[in-house]
Coordinates of C-alpha atoms and ligand atoms in Angstrom, one line a residue:
X1052 CA 74.7 132.3 92.3
X1053 CA 77.1 135.1 93.2
X1054 CA 76.9 138.4 92.4
X1055 CA 78.6 139.8 89.5
X1056 CA 77.9 143.2 90.9
X1057 CA 81.7 143.9 91.9
X1058 CA 82.6 143.6 88.2
X1059 CA 84.6 146.3 87.5
X1060 CA 82.9 147.4 84.2
X1061 CA 85.8 150.3 83.5
X1062 CA 84.4 153.1 81.6
X1063 CA 81.2 151.8 80.8
X1064 CA 80.0 153.7 77.8
X1065 CA 83.5 155.2 77.0
X1066 CA 85.3 152.2 75.7
X1067 CA 84.3 150.0 72.8
X1068 CA 82.8 146.7 74.1
X1069 CA 86.4 145.1 73.2
X1070 CA 88.4 146.4 76.1
X1071 CA 89.4 144.5 79.0
X1072 CA 87.0 144.4 81.4
X1073 CA 88.4 142.8 84.8
X1074 CA 86.3 141.3 86.9
X1075 CA 86.6 141.1 91.0
X1076 CA 84.6 138.4 92.2
X1077 CA 83.6 138.6 95.9
X1078 CA 85.6 137.4 99.3
X1079 CA 85.5 134.0 100.1
X1080 CA 87.0 131.4 101.7
X1081 CA 88.7 130.9 98.7
X1082 CA 89.8 134.3 98.2
X1083 CA 88.3 136.0 95.4
X1084 CA 86.3 133.8 93.3
X1085 CA 83.6 132.9 91.6
X1086 CA 81.7 129.6 92.7
X1087 CA 80.8 128.0 89.4
X1088 CA 77.5 125.4 91.0
X1089 CA 76.5 125.9 86.9
X1090 CA 77.0 127.0 83.5
X1091 CA 74.6 129.6 84.4
X1092 CA 76.9 131.1 86.2
X1093 CA 79.5 131.1 83.4
X1094 CA 76.3 132.5 80.9
X1095 CA 76.6 135.3 83.6
X1096 CA 79.9 135.7 83.3
X1097 CA 80.4 136.0 80.0
X1098 CA 77.0 138.7 80.0
X1099 CA 78.9 141.2 81.9
X1100 CA 81.7 141.0 79.3
X1101 CA 84.4 139.9 81.1
X1102 CA 88.2 139.6 79.6
X1103 CA 90.3 139.6 82.9
X1104 CA 88.9 137.2 86.0
X1105 CA 90.5 139.6 88.6
X1106 CA 90.6 136.0 91.2
X1107 CA 89.7 132.7 90.3
X1108 CA 87.3 130.4 89.4
X1109 CA 86.6 127.3 91.9
X1110 CA 83.8 124.7 90.1
X1111 CA 81.6 123.4 93.3
X1112 CA 80.0 120.3 93.8
X1113 CA 76.5 120.8 91.6
X1114 CA 78.2 121.6 88.7
X1115 CA 77.5 119.0 85.7
X1116 CA 78.0 119.3 81.8
X1117 CA 80.4 121.4 79.8
X1118 CA 82.0 124.1 81.1
X1119 CA 82.6 126.9 78.6
X1120 CA 83.7 130.7 79.4
X1121 CA 84.9 132.5 76.1
X1122 CA 86.0 136.2 75.7
X1123 CA 87.9 135.5 79.5
X1124 CA 91.7 136.1 78.5
X1125 CA 93.7 136.6 81.9
X1126 CA 92.3 134.7 85.2
X1127 CA 95.1 136.5 87.8
X1128 CA 94.5 133.4 90.4
X1129 CA 93.9 129.8 89.3
X1130 CA 91.3 127.1 88.4
X1131 CA 90.3 124.5 91.0
X1132 CA 87.4 122.4 92.0
X1133 CA 86.0 122.2 95.8
X1134 CA 83.0 120.4 96.9
X1135 CA 80.1 123.0 98.4
X1136 CA 79.8 122.5 101.9
X1137 CA 76.0 123.1 102.1
X1138 CA 76.0 120.0 99.3
X1139 CA 78.4 117.4 101.0
X1140 CA 81.4 115.7 99.3
X1141 CA 80.2 115.4 95.7
X1142 CA 82.6 115.6 92.9
X1143 CA 81.1 118.1 90.2
X1144 CA 81.0 116.1 86.7
X1145 CA 82.1 118.4 84.6
X1146 CA 82.5 116.6 80.3
X1147 CA 84.7 119.2 79.1
X1148 CA 86.5 122.4 80.2
X1149 CA 87.0 125.0 77.0
X1150 CA 88.7 128.8 77.6
X1151 CA 89.1 129.5 74.1
X1152 CA 90.3 132.6 74.6
X1153 CA 92.6 132.1 78.2
X1154 CA 96.1 133.7 77.0
X1155 CA 97.3 133.5 81.0
X1156 CA 96.7 131.8 84.3
X1157 CA 98.0 133.4 87.3
X1158 CA 98.2 129.8 89.7
X1159 CA 97.1 126.4 89.5
X1160 CA 94.7 124.6 87.0
X1161 CA 93.5 121.8 89.8
X1162 CA 91.6 120.0 87.7
X1163 CA 92.4 116.7 89.0
X1164 CA 90.1 113.6 90.1
X1165 CA 87.1 114.3 88.0
X1166 CA 86.5 110.7 86.3
X1167 CA 84.2 112.9 83.8
X1168 CA 86.0 115.6 82.7
X1169 CA 87.4 113.9 79.0
X1170 CA 88.3 117.1 77.0
X1171 CA 90.2 120.2 78.2
X1172 CA 90.9 122.9 75.7
X1173 CA 92.9 126.8 76.0
X1174 CA 93.7 126.7 73.0
X1175 CA 94.9 130.1 73.4
X1176 CA 97.0 129.5 76.6
X1177 CA 100.6 130.7 76.3
X1178 CA 101.8 130.6 80.3
X1179 CA 100.7 128.7 83.3
X1180 CA 102.5 130.5 86.3
X1181 CA 102.0 126.4 88.3
X1182 CA 100.5 123.9 86.2
X1183 CA 97.7 121.6 85.9
X1184 CA 97.2 118.6 86.9
X1185 CA 94.4 115.9 85.1
X1186 CA 94.1 112.6 85.6
X1187 CA 91.4 111.5 83.1
X1188 CA 91.9 113.2 80.2
X1189 CA 91.1 111.7 76.7
X1190 CA 91.4 115.3 74.6
X1191 CA 93.3 117.9 75.4
X1192 CA 94.2 120.9 73.8
X1193 CA 97.1 123.2 74.6
X1194 CA 98.8 123.8 71.5
X1195 CA 100.0 127.7 72.4
X1196 CA 101.4 127.0 75.8
X1197 CA 104.5 127.9 75.9
X1198 CA 106.0 127.7 79.9
X1199 CA 104.5 126.0 82.5
X1200 CA 105.6 125.5 86.0
X1201 CA 104.6 121.6 85.9
X1202 CA 102.1 119.6 83.9
X1203 CA 100.6 115.9 84.7
X1204 CA 98.4 115.0 82.1
X1205 CA 97.3 111.6 82.9
X1206 CA 94.3 109.1 80.9
X1207 CA 93.1 107.3 78.3
X1208 CA 94.7 110.0 76.0
X1209 CA 93.3 110.1 72.4
X1210 CA 94.8 113.3 71.6
X1211 CA 97.3 115.8 72.8
X1212 CA 98.4 119.0 71.9
X1213 CA 101.6 120.4 73.0
X1214 CA 102.8 122.0 70.2
X1215 CA 104.2 124.8 71.4
X1216 CA 105.4 123.8 74.3
X1217 CA 109.0 125.0 75.3
X1218 CA 109.6 125.3 78.5
X1219 CA 108.6 123.2 81.7
X1220 CA 110.3 124.6 85.1
X1221 CA 109.5 121.5 87.4
X1222 CA 108.4 118.2 86.3
X1223 CA 106.2 116.7 83.0
X1224 CA 104.3 113.3 83.6
X1225 CA 102.0 112.1 80.6
X1226 CA 100.7 108.6 81.1
X1227 CA 98.3 107.1 78.7
X1228 CA 96.2 105.7 81.7
X1229 CA 94.4 106.8 84.2
X1230 CA 95.6 108.0 87.2
X1231 CA 98.7 106.5 85.8
X1232 CA 97.7 103.4 87.8
X1233 CA 99.8 100.1 87.8
X1234 CA 97.2 98.4 87.9
X1235 CA 95.2 99.3 84.8
X1236 CA 96.4 99.0 81.6
X1237 CA 96.8 101.4 78.6
X1238 CA 93.7 101.4 76.1
X1239 CA 96.2 101.6 73.0
X1240 CA 99.4 103.5 72.1
X1241 CA 100.0 106.8 72.0
X1242 CA 102.1 109.5 69.8
X1243 CA 104.0 111.7 72.6
X1244 CA 104.7 114.5 70.4
X1245 CA 106.7 117.2 72.3
X1246 CA 108.1 119.1 69.1
X1247 CA 108.9 122.3 70.6
X1248 CA 110.5 121.3 74.3
X1249 CA 113.9 122.4 75.1
X1250 CA 114.2 122.9 78.8
X1251 CA 112.6 120.4 81.8
X1252 CA 113.0 119.8 85.7
X1253 CA 112.3 116.2 85.1
X1254 CA 110.2 114.0 82.7
X1255 CA 108.3 111.2 83.4
X1256 CA 106.5 109.6 80.4
X1257 CA 104.4 106.6 81.5
X1258 CA 102.0 104.2 79.3
X1259 CA 102.1 102.3 75.8
X1260 CA 104.3 104.7 73.2
X1261 CA 104.1 103.8 69.9
X1262 CA 106.5 107.2 69.5
X1263 CA 108.2 109.9 71.2
X1264 CA 109.2 112.8 69.0
X1265 CA 111.8 115.4 71.4
X1266 CA 113.7 116.6 68.6
X1267 CA 114.5 119.9 70.1
X1268 CA 115.1 119.0 73.9
X1269 CA 118.6 120.4 74.9
X1270 CA 118.4 120.6 79.1
X1271 CA 116.3 117.8 81.0
X1272 CA 118.0 116.9 84.7
X1273 CA 115.9 113.8 84.8
X1274 CA 114.3 112.1 81.5
X1275 CA 112.5 108.4 82.7
X1276 CA 110.3 106.9 79.8
X1277 CA 108.5 103.2 81.0
X1278 CA 106.6 101.5 77.7
X1279 CA 104.7 98.3 77.2
X1280 CA 102.8 97.2 75.2
X1281 CA 103.5 99.5 71.6
X1282 CA 105.2 99.3 69.0
X1283 CA 109.5 99.0 69.2
X1284 CA 110.7 102.5 70.2
X1285 CA 113.0 104.7 68.0
X1286 CA 114.2 107.1 71.0
X1287 CA 115.9 109.9 69.5
X1288 CA 117.8 112.9 71.3
X1289 CA 119.6 115.1 67.9
X1290 CA 120.0 118.4 70.1
X1291 CA 120.0 116.4 74.1
X1292 CA 122.9 118.1 75.5
X1293 CA 122.5 118.2 79.2
X1294 CA 121.5 115.3 80.8
X1295 CA 121.6 114.0 84.3
X1296 CA 120.5 110.9 84.7
X1297 CA 117.8 108.3 81.7
X1298 CA 116.2 105.5 82.8
X1299 CA 114.4 103.6 79.8
X1300 CA 112.2 101.2 80.3
X1301 CA 110.5 99.1 76.9
X1302 CA 110.9 97.8 73.5
X1303 CA 113.7 99.9 73.1
X1304 CA 115.1 99.2 69.1
X1305 CA 117.5 102.3 68.5
X1306 CA 118.6 105.1 70.8
X1307 CA 120.6 108.0 70.1
X1308 CA 122.1 111.1 72.2
X1309 CA 124.6 112.7 70.0
X1310 CA 125.2 116.0 71.6
X1311 CA 125.8 114.0 74.9
X1312 CA 129.1 114.3 76.1
X1313 CA 128.7 114.3 79.5
X1314 CA 125.8 112.1 80.9
X1315 CA 126.2 113.6 84.6
X1316 CA 124.0 111.4 86.3
X1317 CA 123.6 107.2 85.7
X1318 CA 122.2 106.1 82.4
X1319 CA 119.6 102.7 82.9
X1320 CA 118.2 100.7 79.8
X1321 CA 116.1 97.9 80.1
X1322 CA 115.2 96.9 76.4
X1323 CA 112.8 93.5 75.2
X1324 CA 114.0 94.0 72.0
X1325 CA 117.1 93.4 70.5
X1326 CA 119.1 97.3 71.4
X1327 CA 122.4 98.0 69.5
X1328 CA 123.9 101.2 72.4
X1329 CA 126.5 103.2 70.8
X1330 CA 127.1 106.7 72.6
X1331 CA 129.7 109.4 72.5
X1332 CA 129.7 110.0 76.3
X1333 CA 132.9 110.9 77.4
X1334 CA 132.5 110.8 80.9
X1335 CA 129.4 109.3 82.5
X1336 CA 128.5 108.6 86.3
X1337 CA 127.1 104.7 85.4
X1338 CA 125.5 103.0 82.6
X1339 CA 123.5 99.7 83.4
X1340 CA 122.7 98.2 80.4
X1341 CA 119.8 95.1 80.8
X1342 CA 117.8 93.0 78.6
X1343 CA 118.3 92.2 74.6
X1344 CA 121.3 94.4 74.2
X1345 CA 122.8 92.9 71.4
X1346 CA 126.1 95.3 71.5
X1347 CA 127.8 98.2 73.2
X1348 CA 130.2 100.9 72.1
X1349 CA 131.0 103.8 73.6
X1350 CA 133.9 104.8 71.7
X1351 CA 134.8 108.1 73.2
X1352 CA 134.6 107.3 76.9
X1353 CA 136.9 108.5 79.1
X1354 CA 135.8 108.1 82.7
X1355 CA 133.4 106.7 85.1
X1356 CA 133.8 108.2 88.0
X1357 CA 131.8 106.2 90.2
X1358 CA 132.8 102.5 88.2
X1359 CA 129.5 101.8 87.2
X1360 CA 129.5 99.8 84.9
X1361 CA 127.2 97.2 84.3
X1362 CA 126.5 95.0 80.7
X1363 CA 123.9 92.3 81.4
X1364 CA 122.1 91.1 77.8
X1365 CA 120.4 88.2 77.0
X1366 CA 121.8 87.8 73.6
X1367 CA 125.8 87.7 72.8
X1368 CA 127.3 90.7 74.0
X1369 CA 131.1 90.7 73.2
X1370 CA 132.3 91.0 76.5
X1371 CA 136.1 90.4 76.2
X1372 CA 136.3 93.2 73.1
X1373 CA 133.9 96.1 75.3
X1374 CA 135.8 95.0 78.5
X1375 CA 139.6 95.9 76.7
X1376 CA 138.5 99.1 75.0
X1377 CA 136.9 100.4 78.0
X1378 CA 139.9 99.5 80.2
X1379 CA 142.3 101.3 77.9
X1380 CA 140.3 104.3 77.5
X1381 CA 139.3 104.4 81.0
X1382 CA 142.4 103.0 82.7
X1383 CA 140.4 101.3 84.5
X1384 CA 140.7 97.8 86.0
X1385 CA 138.8 95.4 84.6
X1386 CA 136.9 94.1 87.1
X1387 CA 134.9 97.7 87.5
X1388 CA 133.6 96.7 84.0
X1389 CA 130.9 94.0 84.6
X1390 CA 129.5 92.7 81.1
X1391 CA 127.4 89.5 81.3
X1392 CA 125.7 88.0 78.5
X1393 CA 124.0 85.2 78.6
X1394 CA 124.8 83.6 75.0
X1395 CA 128.3 84.7 75.0
X1396 CA 130.7 82.4 72.8
X1397 CA 134.1 82.4 73.9
X1398 CA 137.6 80.1 73.1
X1399 CA 138.7 79.6 76.2
X1400 CA 137.5 82.4 79.0
X1401 CA 140.4 85.2 78.3
X1402 CA 141.6 87.6 81.4
X1403 CA 137.7 89.7 81.0
X1404 CA 135.5 86.6 80.6
X1405 CA 137.3 85.1 83.7
X1406 CA 137.1 89.1 85.8
X1407 CA 133.4 88.6 84.3
X1408 CA 132.9 84.9 85.9
X1409 CA 135.0 87.0 89.1
X1410 CA 132.4 89.7 89.7
X1411 CA 129.1 87.6 88.5
X1412 CA 127.8 88.2 92.0
X1413 CA 128.5 92.0 91.8
X1414 CA 126.8 92.0 88.5
X1415 CA 123.8 90.1 89.8
X1416 CA 123.9 92.4 92.7
X1417 CA 123.9 95.5 90.4
X1418 CA 121.3 94.3 88.4
X1419 CA 119.1 93.2 91.3
X1420 CA 119.5 96.8 92.6
X1421 CA 118.4 98.1 89.5
X1422 CA 115.3 96.2 88.9
X1423 CA 114.4 97.1 92.5
X1424 CA 114.5 100.6 91.8
X1425 CA 112.7 100.5 88.8
X1426 CA 110.2 98.5 91.6
X1427 CA 110.5 101.2 94.0
X1428 CA 109.6 103.5 91.6
X1429 CA 106.7 102.2 90.3
X1430 CA 105.0 101.0 93.9
X1431 CA 106.1 105.2 95.0
X1432 CA 103.9 106.4 91.9
X1433 CA 100.6 106.2 94.1
X1434 CA 102.2 108.5 96.5
X1435 CA 104.1 110.0 94.6
X1436 CA 101.1 111.0 93.0
X1437 CA 99.7 113.1 95.9
X1438 CA 103.0 114.3 97.3
X1439 CA 104.1 116.4 93.9
X1440 CA 100.6 117.6 93.2
X1441 CA 100.4 118.5 96.8
X1442 CA 103.4 121.2 96.8
X1443 CA 101.3 123.2 94.6
X1444 CA 98.1 123.0 97.2
X1445 CA 98.2 124.3 99.9
X1446 CA 95.2 123.0 101.6
X1447 CA 94.1 119.2 101.4
X1448 CA 95.9 116.3 99.0
X1449 CA 94.4 115.5 95.9
X1450 CA 93.3 112.7 96.5
X1451 CA 92.6 109.8 94.2
X1452 CA 89.1 108.9 93.0
X1453 CA 88.9 105.7 94.8
X1454 CA 90.1 107.2 98.0
X1455 CA 87.3 110.2 97.3
X1456 CA 84.6 107.9 97.3
X1457 CA 85.2 105.8 100.1
X1458 CA 86.5 107.8 101.8
X1459 CA 84.4 111.6 101.0
X1460 CA 85.7 113.4 103.4
X1461 CA 89.0 113.6 101.5
X1462 CA 87.6 115.8 99.0
X1463 CA 87.9 119.3 98.9
X1464 CA 85.8 121.8 100.8
X1465 CA 84.3 124.5 99.4
X1466 CA 81.7 127.5 101.5
X1467 CA 80.8 129.5 99.1
X1468 CA 80.5 133.2 99.4
X1469 CA 77.3 134.2 101.1
X1470 CA 75.0 134.4 98.0
X1471 CA 74.2 137.9 96.2
X1472 CA 71.1 137.2 95.2
Ligands
NAG2792 C1 91.9 143.0 92.0 O1 91.7 142.3 92.8 C2 92.3 142.6 94.6 C3 91.9 142.1 95.3 O2 92.9 140.9 95.4 C4 92.0 144.6 94.5 O3 92.6 144.8 95.5 C5 92.2 145.1 93.5 O4 91.3 146.1 93.2 C6 91.4 144.3 92.5 N1 91.9 145.1 90.7 C7 91.2 145.3 89.8 C8 91.8 145.9 88.7 O5 89.9 145.2 90.0
NAG2793 C1 72.2 122.1 93.6 O1 71.4 121.1 93.0 C2 70.3 120.6 94.0 C3 69.6 119.5 93.4 O2 70.0 119.6 92.0 C4 69.5 122.0 94.5 O3 68.3 121.8 95.7 C5 70.3 123.1 95.3 O4 70.0 124.1 95.2 C6 71.3 123.0 93.8 N1 72.7 123.9 94.9 C7 73.3 125.2 94.5 C8 74.2 126.1 95.5 O5 73.2 125.7 93.3
NAG2794 C1 97.2 139.0 84.0 O1 96.7 139.7 85.2 C2 97.5 139.5 85.8 C3 97.7 140.5 87.2 O2 97.0 141.5 87.0 C4 99.0 140.6 85.2 O3 100.0 140.2 86.1 C5 99.6 139.1 83.9 O4 100.9 140.0 83.3 C6 98.5 139.7 82.8 N1 98.4 139.0 82.3 C7 98.3 139.1 80.6 C8 98.9 138.1 79.7 O5 97.4 140.0 80.4
NAG2795 C1 85.7 115.6 73.1 O1 86.1 115.7 72.3 C2 86.1 114.9 70.9 C3 87.1 115.5 70.1 O2 86.8 116.6 69.8 C4 84.7 114.9 70.8 O3 84.8 114.0 69.7 C5 83.9 114.9 71.9 O4 83.0 114.9 71.4 C6 84.8 115.2 73.1 N1 83.8 115.3 74.4 C7 83.3 115.9 75.2 C8 82.7 114.7 76.3 O5 83.1 117.3 75.2
NAG2796 C1 89.8 104.1 80.6 O1 89.4 103.0 79.8 C2 89.7 102.1 80.2 C3 90.2 101.0 79.5 O2 88.9 100.8 78.2 C4 88.4 101.9 81.4 O3 88.4 101.0 82.2 C5 88.0 103.3 81.8 O4 86.8 103.7 82.2 C6 88.1 104.6 80.8 N1 88.6 105.6 81.9 C7 87.2 106.4 81.3 C8 87.8 107.5 82.4 O5 86.6 106.5 80.9
NAG2797 C1 119.5 123.6 82.3 O1 118.1 123.2 83.1 C2 118.7 124.5 84.4 C3 117.3 124.6 85.0 O2 116.7 125.2 83.9 C4 119.2 125.2 84.6 O3 119.3 126.0 85.9 C5 120.5 125.5 84.0 O4 121.5 125.9 83.4 C6 120.3 125.1 82.4 N1 122.0 124.4 81.7 C7 122.0 124.5 80.7 C8 124.0 124.3 80.1 O5 121.8 125.3 79.5
NAG2798 C1 130.7 116.2 84.0 O1 129.6 116.6 84.6 C2 130.7 116.1 86.4 C3 129.0 116.4 87.3 O2 128.6 117.4 86.6 C4 131.1 117.4 86.5 O3 132.1 116.8 87.6 C5 132.5 117.2 85.1 O4 133.2 117.8 85.3 C6 132.6 117.1 83.8 N1 133.0 116.9 83.2 C7 133.1 118.2 81.7 C8 134.5 117.6 81.1 O5 132.6 119.1 81.8
NAG2799 C1 115.0 89.5 74.5 O1 114.2 89.0 73.5 C2 113.9 87.0 73.7 C3 113.3 86.8 72.2 O2 114.0 87.0 71.3 C4 112.8 87.3 74.8 O3 112.5 85.9 74.9 C5 113.3 87.5 76.2 O4 112.5 87.7 76.9 C6 114.1 88.4 75.9 N1 114.5 89.2 77.3 C7 114.1 90.6 77.8 C8 114.9 90.8 79.1 O5 113.4 90.9 77.8
NAG2800 C1 133.7 110.8 69.2 O1 134.7 110.4 69.0 C2 135.2 110.8 67.4 C3 136.3 110.0 67.1 O2 136.4 109.3 67.8 C4 135.0 111.9 66.5 O3 134.6 111.8 65.7 C5 133.1 112.4 67.2 O4 133.2 113.4 67.2 C6 133.4 112.4 69.0 N1 131.9 112.5 69.0 C7 131.4 113.4 70.3 C8 130.1 113.7 70.9 O5 132.7 113.7 70.8
NAG2801 C1 146.5 105.9 82.7 O1 147.6 105.7 83.8 C2 148.7 105.5 82.9 C3 149.7 105.3 84.2 O2 149.4 104.7 85.1 C4 148.5 107.1 82.6 O3 150.2 107.0 82.0 C5 148.5 107.6 81.5 O4 148.2 109.0 81.3 C6 146.7 107.5 82.2 N1 145.5 107.4 80.9 C7 144.1 107.9 80.9 C8 143.9 108.3 80.4 O5 144.3 108.4 82.6

């Protein structure tokens, strides 16, 4: 057990017990950190009356069972796990992490690759300076969290509370599959609800969605959604104005972005159920629509800078009308507008249709490129998982659970401070 003698119990006896108690752990290989090898270490921290941990908390190999630490409101550094060099490469097995009073955490909550960790509850946490990564979680309560650097929540999600989340500076990644593994399929469709979210770097939502709530989202750089196996989705972005690219893939029944005038990236949609596209963009860097697109209208579009406009539908779409309207509105030659519809009905070939046939190779090429982009994105996911997390961890990359099992040397290692007993 680490000694808690370094706890600075300020003005003992003079201040009421409710006053802040700043506890500074001993200095070790992980800096000022409490080495938590069993729940009894947590009991000691509680007994000291700590409200601020001036340092970090490290969960080590021997830890098993629930991690419950009440009264602590501030952890100035992070909370992470490491294997204890004295025990060997053994992953700790916490079943839950419950910090009921925590309001602030000054660094990462690196609690990835812990398959036993089902529940994470920090209902009063408002600010996490860096971010979280958890790859196997089921129930997550972060209902007061307002601002965070990055947030990766992956696992067989059955409940997720992010009621107050307003700002994510980097990446928000939610996926209802363990480790977001492409080989696995989600247990069930899940409601992805982000009711307060206003500004976010990139959004990556994956798995099986039953609904999506982003009614306050205003500003996002890249928005990506890949959903399969759930009910048809209605995607509504009522307040969105700033977006630099969106990739939407799934059973999309409706799509609305009434406030987006300038899509400063590519809109890439692939739907498996009939979808009417009617978006008010005035400008877009590119538009690629694929699958069961039932109609296409961009009544306000005046400019497509990169001439990247492609519709490839399995349903009858009136390509002639679309090409005519667009070429008039944007002053582009018709060959730059690619539209093909497998069930298109013509009374004789119009100029537009001929042009469409003329660019069939182009369309096929474009669609293939779009398809490859999707695939590449999926393939890269694994690597991505490691890379992105590593940005915030200055030592070893977070390995996946299987990698850990196959090669225990990949575990993050920790030499605890000399025991103070
Ligand atoms: C907090 O820890 C730092 C070392 O990281 C130490 O210098 C400082 O005195 C501690 N503050 C308090 C209030 O204990
Ligand atoms: C870890 O657990 C083993 C056996 O359960 C025990 O012998 C050892 O002392 C524990 N180590 C620590 C650091 O708690
Ligand atoms: C937590 O402690 C850090 C370091 O002392 C401080 O900068 C931060 O403001 C504190 N946060 C809260 C919410 O008390
Ligand atoms: C996780 O939370 C759920 C719902 O609150 C509860 O039913 C379950 O027992 C918890 N599991 C663990 C391992 O704490
Ligand atoms: C998540 O669900 C899948 C499919 O039911 C299951 O194989 C896997 O073990 C579950 N994960 C955890 C951490 O329980
Ligand atoms: C959108 O968010 C980015 C990053 O937070 C910020 O730099 C930019 O100014 C925001 N744009 C608008 C129009 O609010
Ligand atoms: C739309 O966005 C592009 C790229 O950021 C920019 O060059 C263009 O000026 C914008 N158009 C308007 C009308 O703001
Ligand atoms: C479009 O829907 C039909 C059934 O109406 C389905 O057979 C086809 O696979 C769908 N196309 C795509 C690309 O999902
Ligand atoms: C699109 O144009 C229509 C009129 O054609 C106009 O009523 C509407 O406000 C415009 N929408 C946007 C977002 O500019
Ligand atoms: C389209 O081009 C014509 C002449 O080439 C020009 O007079 C007109 O202003 C252009 N319209 C737009 C919307 O750029």
